[in-house]
mmCIF file of C-alpha atoms and ligand atoms in Angstrom:
data_model
loop_
_atom_site.group_PDB
_atom_site.id
_atom_site.type_symbol
_atom_site.label_atom_id
_atom_site.label_comp_id
_atom_site.label_asym_id
_atom_site.label_seq_id
_atom_site.Cartn_x
_atom_site.Cartn_y
_atom_site.Cartn_z
ATOM 1 C CA MET A 21 77.808 -2.742 -3.816
ATOM 2 C CA THR A 22 77.043 -5.837 -5.864
ATOM 3 C CA SER A 23 73.341 -6.285 -6.237
ATOM 4 C CA THR A 24 72.118 -9.769 -6.956
ATOM 5 C CA THR A 25 68.474 -8.955 -7.417
ATOM 6 C CA HIS A 26 66.660 -7.221 -10.240
ATOM 7 C CA VAL A 27 65.242 -4.641 -7.822
ATOM 8 C CA GLY A 28 65.986 -1.113 -8.944
ATOM 9 C CA PHE A 29 66.610 -1.980 -12.618
ATOM 10 C CA ASN A 30 65.288 0.479 -15.079
ATOM 11 C CA HIS A 31 63.356 -0.726 -18.063
ATOM 12 C CA LEU A 32 66.350 -0.888 -20.371
ATOM 13 C CA GLU A 33 68.361 -2.889 -17.859
ATOM 14 C CA HIS A 34 65.511 -5.314 -17.413
ATOM 15 C CA ASN A 35 65.341 -5.707 -21.137
ATOM 16 C CA ALA A 36 69.089 -6.296 -21.191
ATOM 17 C CA VAL A 37 68.960 -9.028 -18.585
ATOM 18 C CA GLU A 38 66.535 -10.837 -20.817
ATOM 19 C CA LYS A 39 68.535 -10.375 -23.979
ATOM 20 C CA LEU A 40 72.109 -10.950 -22.874
ATOM 21 C CA MET A 41 73.373 -14.407 -23.660
ATOM 22 C CA SER A 42 75.657 -14.400 -20.660
ATOM 23 C CA ASN A 43 72.939 -13.933 -18.042
ATOM 24 C CA GLY A 44 73.269 -17.439 -16.749
ATOM 25 C CA ARG A 45 69.795 -18.368 -17.918
ATOM 26 C CA ASN A 46 69.673 -21.656 -19.747
ATOM 27 C CA HIS A 47 69.174 -21.335 -23.456
ATOM 28 C CA PRO A 48 67.749 -24.793 -24.079
ATOM 29 C CA ASP A 49 67.473 -24.291 -27.808
ATOM 30 C CA VAL A 50 68.479 -21.874 -30.479
ATOM 31 C CA GLN A 51 65.264 -20.112 -31.340
ATOM 32 C CA ASP A 52 63.859 -17.415 -33.609
ATOM 33 C CA LYS A 53 66.369 -14.656 -33.945
ATOM 34 C CA SER A 54 69.430 -16.841 -33.431
ATOM 35 C CA VAL A 55 68.668 -19.287 -36.234
ATOM 36 C CA PHE A 56 70.657 -18.247 -39.247
ATOM 37 C CA PRO A 57 69.217 -19.022 -42.706
ATOM 38 C CA PRO A 58 70.649 -22.072 -44.532
ATOM 39 C CA GLY A 59 73.707 -21.182 -46.586
ATOM 40 C CA GLN A 60 74.782 -18.608 -44.057
ATOM 41 C CA ARG A 61 75.367 -20.958 -41.130
ATOM 42 C CA PRO A 62 78.059 -22.207 -40.132
ATOM 43 C CA ASP A 63 94.881 -13.990 -45.231
ATOM 44 C CA MET A 64 94.792 -14.263 -41.449
ATOM 45 C CA SER A 65 98.173 -14.747 -39.934
ATOM 46 C CA GLN A 66 99.156 -15.723 -36.461
ATOM 47 C CA ILE A 67 102.173 -13.971 -34.995
ATOM 48 C CA MET A 68 104.368 -15.233 -32.207
ATOM 49 C CA ASN A 69 107.263 -12.793 -31.710
ATOM 50 C CA HIS A 70 104.972 -9.878 -31.064
ATOM 51 C CA GLY A 71 106.615 -8.295 -28.036
ATOM 52 C CA VAL A 72 103.468 -8.320 -25.894
ATOM 53 C CA SER A 73 104.214 -9.801 -22.482
ATOM 54 C CA GLU A 74 102.717 -13.240 -21.811
ATOM 55 C CA THR A 75 101.793 -12.164 -18.318
ATOM 56 C CA VAL A 76 99.891 -9.165 -19.652
ATOM 57 C CA MET A 77 98.052 -11.400 -22.167
ATOM 58 C CA LYS A 78 97.121 -13.948 -19.520
ATOM 59 C CA SER A 79 95.884 -11.270 -17.081
ATOM 60 C CA MET A 80 93.746 -9.746 -19.806
ATOM 61 C CA MET A 81 92.172 -13.091 -20.705
ATOM 62 C CA ASP A 82 91.563 -13.851 -17.019
ATOM 63 C CA ILE A 83 89.910 -10.520 -16.317
ATOM 64 C CA ALA A 84 87.757 -10.872 -19.464
ATOM 65 C CA LYS A 85 86.560 -14.237 -18.174
ATOM 66 C CA GLU A 86 85.854 -12.754 -14.747
ATOM 67 C CA PHE A 87 83.901 -9.931 -16.362
ATOM 68 C CA PHE A 88 81.518 -12.342 -18.091
ATOM 69 C CA GLU A 89 81.333 -14.695 -15.126
ATOM 70 C CA MET A 90 80.166 -11.907 -12.793
ATOM 71 C CA PRO A 91 76.435 -11.944 -12.123
ATOM 72 C CA VAL A 92 74.699 -10.250 -15.081
ATOM 73 C CA GLU A 93 73.623 -7.494 -12.695
ATOM 74 C CA ASP A 94 77.266 -6.348 -12.473
ATOM 75 C CA ARG A 95 77.594 -5.601 -16.196
ATOM 76 C CA VAL A 96 74.045 -4.683 -17.147
ATOM 77 C CA SER A 97 74.534 -0.988 -16.310
ATOM 78 C CA LEU A 98 76.771 -0.785 -19.379
ATOM 79 C CA TYR A 99 74.123 -2.321 -21.653
ATOM 80 C CA SER A 100 72.787 -0.200 -24.434
ATOM 81 C CA GLU A 101 70.754 -0.792 -27.620
ATOM 82 C CA ASP A 102 72.816 1.960 -29.233
ATOM 83 C CA ALA A 103 75.692 0.096 -30.838
ATOM 84 C CA GLN A 104 77.655 3.371 -31.179
ATOM 85 C CA GLN A 105 77.676 3.937 -27.418
ATOM 86 C CA ALA A 106 81.355 4.430 -26.519
ATOM 87 C CA VAL A 107 81.484 1.979 -23.625
ATOM 88 C CA LEU A 108 79.070 -0.765 -24.301
ATOM 89 C CA VAL A 109 77.830 -4.171 -23.244
ATOM 90 C CA SER A 110 75.534 -5.735 -25.788
ATOM 91 C CA THR A 111 74.620 -8.850 -27.651
ATOM 92 C CA SER A 112 74.908 -9.839 -31.339
ATOM 93 C CA PHE A 113 76.281 -6.863 -33.371
ATOM 94 C CA ASN A 114 73.664 -4.122 -33.544
ATOM 95 C CA VAL A 115 70.521 -5.277 -31.803
ATOM 96 C CA THR A 116 68.310 -2.639 -33.416
ATOM 97 C CA LYS A 117 69.369 -3.637 -36.940
ATOM 98 C CA ASP A 118 70.297 -7.330 -36.934
ATOM 99 C CA GLU A 119 67.877 -9.623 -38.631
ATOM 100 C CA PHE A 120 69.403 -12.605 -36.862
ATOM 101 C CA PHE A 121 71.208 -12.512 -33.533
ATOM 102 C CA GLU A 122 74.764 -13.735 -33.106
ATOM 103 C CA TRP A 123 75.323 -16.104 -30.212
ATOM 104 C CA LYS A 124 77.499 -13.730 -28.244
ATOM 105 C CA ASP A 125 77.698 -10.901 -25.780
ATOM 106 C CA TYR A 126 80.426 -8.334 -25.858
ATOM 107 C CA LEU A 127 82.044 -5.455 -24.011
ATOM 108 C CA ARG A 128 83.620 -2.737 -26.082
ATOM 109 C CA HIS A 129 85.322 0.521 -25.253
ATOM 110 C CA PRO A 130 87.807 3.007 -26.739
ATOM 111 C CA CYS A 131 91.341 2.883 -25.395
ATOM 112 C CA HIS A 132 93.489 5.471 -27.135
ATOM 113 C CA PRO A 133 94.524 7.909 -25.798
ATOM 114 C CA LEU A 134 94.409 5.846 -22.635
ATOM 115 C CA GLU A 135 94.284 8.781 -20.190
ATOM 116 C CA LYS A 136 91.207 10.118 -21.967
ATOM 117 C CA PHE A 137 89.178 6.911 -21.810
ATOM 118 C CA ILE A 138 90.328 4.733 -18.898
ATOM 119 C CA ASN A 139 88.021 6.362 -16.358
ATOM 120 C CA SER A 140 84.999 5.534 -18.487
ATOM 121 C CA TRP A 141 85.721 1.788 -18.390
ATOM 122 C CA SER A 142 84.019 -0.789 -16.238
ATOM 123 C CA GLN A 143 84.829 -0.550 -12.552
ATOM 124 C CA LYS A 144 84.223 -4.219 -12.120
ATOM 125 C CA PRO A 145 86.122 -6.445 -11.602
ATOM 126 C CA ALA A 146 88.105 -4.123 -9.331
ATOM 127 C CA VAL A 147 91.365 -4.387 -11.314
ATOM 128 C CA TYR A 148 89.757 -4.252 -14.768
ATOM 129 C CA ARG A 149 91.052 -0.797 -15.650
ATOM 130 C CA GLU A 150 94.572 -1.506 -14.502
ATOM 131 C CA VAL A 151 94.811 -4.823 -16.311
ATOM 132 C CA ALA A 152 93.119 -3.752 -19.552
ATOM 133 C CA GLY A 153 95.077 -0.475 -19.536
ATOM 134 C CA LYS A 154 98.387 -2.333 -19.568
ATOM 135 C CA TYR A 155 97.171 -4.655 -22.312
ATOM 136 C CA CYS A 156 95.978 -1.769 -24.526
ATOM 137 C CA LYS A 157 99.268 0.040 -24.189
ATOM 138 C CA GLU A 158 101.304 -2.988 -25.270
ATOM 139 C CA ILE A 159 98.945 -3.791 -28.101
ATOM 140 C CA ARG A 160 99.322 -0.260 -29.448
ATOM 141 C CA VAL A 161 103.099 -0.613 -29.548
ATOM 142 C CA LEU A 162 102.638 -3.832 -31.560
ATOM 143 C CA VAL A 163 100.121 -2.224 -33.935
ATOM 144 C CA LEU A 164 102.446 0.711 -34.645
ATOM 145 C CA ARG A 165 105.198 -1.737 -35.548
ATOM 146 C CA LEU A 166 102.851 -3.630 -37.836
ATOM 147 C CA LEU A 167 101.711 -0.391 -39.510
ATOM 148 C CA ALA A 168 105.338 0.532 -40.121
ATOM 149 C CA ALA A 169 106.066 -2.903 -41.666
ATOM 150 C CA ILE A 170 102.984 -2.744 -43.854
ATOM 151 C CA SER A 171 103.883 0.818 -44.960
ATOM 152 C CA GLU A 172 107.238 -0.451 -46.182
ATOM 153 C CA ALA A 173 105.584 -3.391 -47.935
ATOM 154 C CA LEU A 174 103.490 -0.808 -49.756
ATOM 155 C CA GLY A 175 106.652 0.874 -51.025
ATOM 156 C CA GLN A 176 106.272 3.849 -48.715
ATOM 157 C CA ASP A 177 108.325 5.073 -45.809
ATOM 158 C CA SER A 178 107.651 3.476 -42.474
ATOM 159 C CA ASP A 179 105.581 6.398 -41.146
ATOM 160 C CA TYR A 180 103.151 6.362 -44.083
ATOM 161 C CA LEU A 181 100.131 4.616 -42.512
ATOM 162 C CA ASN A 182 100.696 6.219 -39.145
ATOM 163 C CA ALA A 183 100.451 9.618 -40.805
ATOM 164 C CA ASN A 184 97.699 8.598 -43.192
ATOM 165 C CA PHE A 185 95.509 7.433 -40.303
ATOM 166 C CA GLY A 186 95.388 10.993 -39.017
ATOM 167 C CA ARG A 187 95.904 12.587 -35.681
ATOM 168 C CA LYS A 188 93.454 10.558 -33.633
ATOM 169 C CA HIS A 189 93.969 6.886 -34.361
ATOM 170 C CA SER A 190 91.118 4.872 -33.000
ATOM 171 C CA GLN A 191 91.811 1.846 -30.833
ATOM 172 C CA GLU A 192 88.855 -0.145 -29.544
ATOM 173 C CA LEU A 193 89.071 -3.126 -27.216
ATOM 174 C CA GLN A 194 86.355 -5.685 -27.440
ATOM 175 C CA ILE A 195 85.759 -8.769 -25.381
ATOM 176 C CA ASN A 196 83.576 -11.325 -27.144
ATOM 177 C CA TYR A 197 81.870 -13.889 -24.977
ATOM 178 C CA TYR A 198 80.342 -16.849 -26.794
ATOM 179 C CA PRO A 199 78.345 -19.070 -24.416
ATOM 180 C CA SER A 200 78.183 -22.749 -25.234
ATOM 181 C CA CYS A 201 75.352 -23.304 -27.614
ATOM 182 C CA PRO A 202 72.832 -26.176 -27.777
ATOM 183 C CA ASN A 203 72.633 -26.112 -31.576
ATOM 184 C CA PRO A 204 75.931 -24.948 -33.115
ATOM 185 C CA ASP A 205 74.756 -25.938 -36.589
ATOM 186 C CA LEU A 206 71.911 -23.403 -36.436
ATOM 187 C CA ALA A 207 73.683 -20.434 -34.909
ATOM 188 C CA LEU A 208 76.805 -18.397 -35.376
ATOM 189 C CA GLY A 209 78.937 -16.686 -32.796
ATOM 190 C CA ALA A 210 80.023 -14.070 -35.312
ATOM 191 C CA SER A 211 78.489 -14.005 -38.773
ATOM 192 C CA PRO A 212 80.751 -13.721 -41.861
ATOM 193 C CA HIS A 213 82.339 -10.240 -42.131
ATOM 194 C CA SER A 214 85.543 -8.404 -42.791
ATOM 195 C CA ASP A 215 86.660 -5.958 -40.111
ATOM 196 C CA SER A 216 85.993 -2.291 -40.642
ATOM 197 C CA GLY A 217 89.122 -0.488 -39.432
ATOM 198 C CA GLY A 218 92.747 -0.743 -40.496
ATOM 199 C CA LEU A 219 94.046 -3.728 -38.596
ATOM 200 C CA THR A 220 92.687 -6.152 -36.009
ATOM 201 C CA VAL A 221 94.859 -7.891 -33.456
ATOM 202 C CA LEU A 222 92.924 -10.760 -31.950
ATOM 203 C CA MET A 223 93.762 -12.784 -28.861
ATOM 204 C CA GLN A 224 91.861 -16.029 -28.871
ATOM 205 C CA GLY A 225 91.808 -18.064 -25.712
ATOM 206 C CA ASP A 226 92.305 -21.798 -25.993
ATOM 207 C CA VAL A 227 88.862 -22.675 -27.417
ATOM 208 C CA SER A 228 88.633 -22.870 -31.197
ATOM 209 C CA GLY A 229 85.831 -21.227 -33.167
ATOM 210 C CA LEU A 230 87.408 -18.690 -35.510
ATOM 211 C CA GLN A 231 87.192 -19.561 -39.196
ATOM 212 C CA VAL A 232 88.496 -17.817 -42.307
ATOM 213 C CA LEU A 233 87.058 -18.005 -45.803
ATOM 214 C CA LYS A 234 89.545 -19.123 -48.457
ATOM 215 C CA ASP A 235 88.661 -20.200 -52.002
ATOM 216 C CA GLY A 236 85.010 -20.475 -51.006
ATOM 217 C CA LYS A 237 85.703 -22.743 -48.027
ATOM 218 C CA TRP A 238 85.817 -22.087 -44.281
ATOM 219 C CA PHE A 239 89.044 -23.027 -42.511
ATOM 220 C CA ALA A 240 89.542 -23.149 -38.765
ATOM 221 C CA VAL A 241 92.152 -20.801 -37.338
ATOM 222 C CA GLU A 242 93.147 -22.916 -34.357
ATOM 223 C CA PRO A 243 94.389 -21.087 -31.245
ATOM 224 C CA ILE A 244 98.142 -21.093 -30.764
ATOM 225 C CA PRO A 245 99.214 -20.322 -27.171
ATOM 226 C CA ASN A 246 100.541 -16.787 -26.764
ATOM 227 C CA ALA A 247 100.051 -15.932 -30.454
ATOM 228 C CA PHE A 248 97.890 -13.169 -31.916
ATOM 229 C CA VAL A 249 95.755 -13.421 -35.014
ATOM 230 C CA VAL A 250 96.462 -10.394 -37.172
ATOM 231 C CA ASN A 251 93.779 -9.514 -39.585
ATOM 232 C CA VAL A 252 93.950 -6.841 -42.308
ATOM 233 C CA ALA A 253 90.769 -4.822 -42.251
ATOM 234 C CA ASP A 254 88.985 -2.877 -45.011
ATOM 235 C CA GLN A 255 90.935 0.398 -44.827
ATOM 236 C CA ILE A 256 94.325 -1.245 -45.407
ATOM 237 C CA LYS A 257 92.781 -3.245 -48.236
ATOM 238 C CA VAL A 258 91.891 0.043 -49.890
ATOM 239 C CA VAL A 259 95.208 1.779 -49.196
ATOM 240 C CA SER A 260 97.056 -1.262 -50.601
ATOM 241 C CA ASN A 261 94.745 -1.147 -53.625
ATOM 242 C CA GLY A 262 93.607 -4.687 -52.943
ATOM 243 C CA ARG A 263 97.118 -6.191 -52.540
ATOM 244 C CA PHE A 264 96.354 -6.905 -48.888
ATOM 245 C CA LYS A 265 93.028 -8.646 -48.534
ATOM 246 C CA SER A 266 90.616 -8.087 -45.695
ATOM 247 C CA ALA A 267 89.822 -11.726 -45.072
ATOM 248 C CA LYS A 268 86.234 -12.695 -44.497
ATOM 249 C CA HIS A 269 85.905 -14.555 -41.196
ATOM 250 C CA ARG A 270 83.320 -15.809 -38.757
ATOM 251 C CA ALA A 271 83.125 -17.554 -35.410
ATOM 252 C CA ILE A 272 81.254 -20.792 -34.762
ATOM 253 C CA THR A 273 79.999 -22.047 -31.414
ATOM 254 C CA ASN A 274 80.201 -25.388 -29.675
ATOM 255 C CA THR A 275 77.960 -27.344 -27.325
ATOM 256 C CA THR A 276 80.289 -27.684 -24.357
ATOM 257 C CA THR A 277 82.561 -24.665 -23.760
ATOM 258 C CA ALA A 278 82.096 -20.955 -23.584
ATOM 259 C CA ARG A 279 84.672 -19.119 -25.702
ATOM 260 C CA ILE A 280 86.284 -15.731 -25.226
ATOM 261 C CA SER A 281 88.101 -13.756 -27.867
ATOM 262 C CA ILE A 282 89.586 -10.294 -27.454
ATOM 263 C CA PRO A 283 89.984 -8.264 -30.648
ATOM 264 C CA THR A 284 91.623 -4.865 -30.744
ATOM 265 C CA PHE A 285 90.206 -2.878 -33.630
ATOM 266 C CA TYR A 286 92.707 -0.288 -34.755
ATOM 267 C CA GLY A 287 91.889 2.301 -37.352
ATOM 268 C CA PRO A 288 92.048 5.794 -38.742
ATOM 269 C CA SER A 289 90.703 9.077 -37.463
ATOM 270 C CA CYS A 290 87.180 9.602 -38.738
ATOM 271 C CA ASP A 291 88.375 12.656 -40.689
ATOM 272 C CA SER A 292 91.256 10.893 -42.459
ATOM 273 C CA PHE A 293 91.114 10.371 -46.178
ATOM 274 C CA ILE A 294 91.394 6.747 -47.315
ATOM 275 C CA ALA A 295 92.475 6.019 -50.898
ATOM 276 C CA PRO A 296 94.824 3.639 -52.706
ATOM 277 C CA ALA A 297 98.436 4.696 -52.124
ATOM 278 C CA THR A 298 100.020 6.190 -55.263
ATOM 279 C CA SER A 299 102.805 3.536 -54.991
ATOM 280 C CA MET A 300 100.147 0.860 -55.469
ATOM 281 C CA VAL A 301 98.551 2.333 -58.570
ATOM 282 C CA ASP A 302 99.945 2.170 -62.089
ATOM 283 C CA GLU A 303 98.775 1.193 -65.553
ATOM 284 C CA GLU A 304 98.748 -2.484 -64.756
ATOM 285 C CA HIS A 305 97.064 -1.845 -61.390
ATOM 286 C CA PRO A 306 94.407 0.835 -61.822
ATOM 287 C CA ALA A 307 92.814 2.205 -58.641
ATOM 288 C CA LEU A 308 90.169 -0.231 -57.464
ATOM 289 C CA TYR A 309 88.504 2.187 -55.082
ATOM 290 C CA ARG A 310 87.689 5.852 -55.046
ATOM 291 C CA GLY A 311 89.003 7.847 -52.084
ATOM 292 C CA TYR A 312 86.672 8.731 -49.237
ATOM 293 C CA LYS A 313 86.671 10.139 -45.793
ATOM 294 C CA PHE A 314 86.688 7.336 -43.235
ATOM 295 C CA GLU A 315 83.547 8.739 -41.607
ATOM 296 C CA GLU A 316 81.671 8.109 -44.829
ATOM 297 C CA TYR A 317 82.560 4.411 -44.589
ATOM 298 C CA MET A 318 81.617 4.338 -40.885
ATOM 299 C CA ARG A 319 78.269 5.934 -41.522
ATOM 300 C CA ILE A 320 77.400 3.033 -43.781
ATOM 301 C CA PHE A 321 78.872 0.553 -41.269
ATOM 302 C CA TRP A 322 76.574 1.717 -38.467
ATOM 303 C CA SER A 323 73.508 2.001 -40.618
ATOM 304 C CA LYS A 324 73.479 -1.746 -41.293
ATOM 305 C CA GLY A 325 72.895 -4.913 -39.385
ATOM 306 C CA LEU A 326 74.668 -8.232 -39.921
ATOM 307 C CA MET A 327 75.110 -9.934 -43.269
ATOM 308 C CA SER A 328 74.921 -6.890 -45.402
ATOM 309 C CA LYS A 329 77.019 -6.806 -48.542
ATOM 310 C CA SER A 330 80.631 -5.689 -48.316
ATOM 311 C CA ILE A 331 80.725 -1.959 -47.578
ATOM 312 C CA LEU A 332 83.725 -1.618 -49.868
ATOM 313 C CA ASP A 333 81.548 -2.469 -52.879
ATOM 314 C CA ARG A 334 80.138 1.038 -52.524
ATOM 315 C CA PHE A 335 83.589 2.560 -53.132
ATOM 316 C CA LYS A 336 84.648 0.329 -55.992
ATOM 317 C CA ILE A 337 85.604 1.921 -59.292
ATOM 318 C CA GLU A 338 83.958 0.045 -62.135
ATOM 319 C CA THR A 339 86.591 -0.786 -64.739
ATOM 320 C CA SER A 340 85.591 -1.425 -68.299
ATOM 321 C CA PRO A 341 86.470 -4.929 -69.467
HETATM 322 C C1 OGA B 418 85.310 -9.863 -34.436
HETATM 323 C C2 OGA B 418 85.707 -11.261 -34.783
HETATM 324 C C3 OGA B 418 86.334 -13.485 -34.202
HETATM 325 C C4 OGA B 418 86.481 -14.361 -33.012
HETATM 326 O O1 OGA B 418 84.987 -9.633 -33.256
HETATM 327 O O2 OGA B 418 85.352 -9.016 -35.348
HETATM 328 O O3 OGA B 418 85.934 -11.497 -35.950
HETATM 329 O O4 OGA B 418 87.241 -15.308 -33.089
HETATM 330 N N1 OGA B 418 85.848 -12.166 -33.848
HETATM 331 O O5 OGA B 418 85.857 -14.096 -31.987
HETATM 332 NI NI1 NI B 419 86.115 -9.732 -37.116
#
């Protein structure tokens, strides 16, 4: 059933073939929308004893590579310009809003509860669902352990974040594909941001590109075989009342090698209430943020393109000096 011609494409798919970075077309130069303005060009931890099987990790990375090495025709049916589409292939972050385009394509889909979503995933490559399904299950076990450990670090019982995130935790799997780039100094694979959910567990392949901002400087987070990068995202920053930072990070490109990274974005139910935990607030540590329903945060998240100011600024409580 694999079609290798453009015959039969609808208008949107045709548009997608043109836009996707991974379409095999040569991009001889970074032009127009992919040139980031000067000044915007180019506490994460890496965990080793994470309990996720090395075989499952490797199979996931291999299938991700296969997905983006298929002819573009085989993934274009999942393309949408609506960044909130549940199962989505797209480019940059939000093509209808981004002022500049990131040098990447991605596949994203929900994965918890698995039985609810697995049949909506890509049918190509043939074993995609099986392989990604196993990976998502193991990652969730890891995330729940991390949430328990963070809950205890916040002076709460181990079930605190699990309960606080509501009944329908959201788990999204994303595969980022960054093609090699002729002008890495002009473009960015992922522009500076903090992640929106609770926690991100990122598998980087063996190509470097991830950087984290610390004391105003960008530091490379070099890939370590079989390790995950764990990244606190905005909601845990709020619940911890700023004790856990949601590190700003970005991804740069290189001239020779395509890079794949596979983040799992794990977060609360849209109806859960996010606020600094009472154990984190006292006279010396006044609440830094007002409480809000997570969907309020996400409404702002989806209304913006890249490089907007931190969404959390909107929820900050101004303290008098
Ligand atoms: C992301 C992200 C970094 C990377 O997708 O949110 O930060 O290394 N990716 O690809
Ligand atoms: Ni990120």
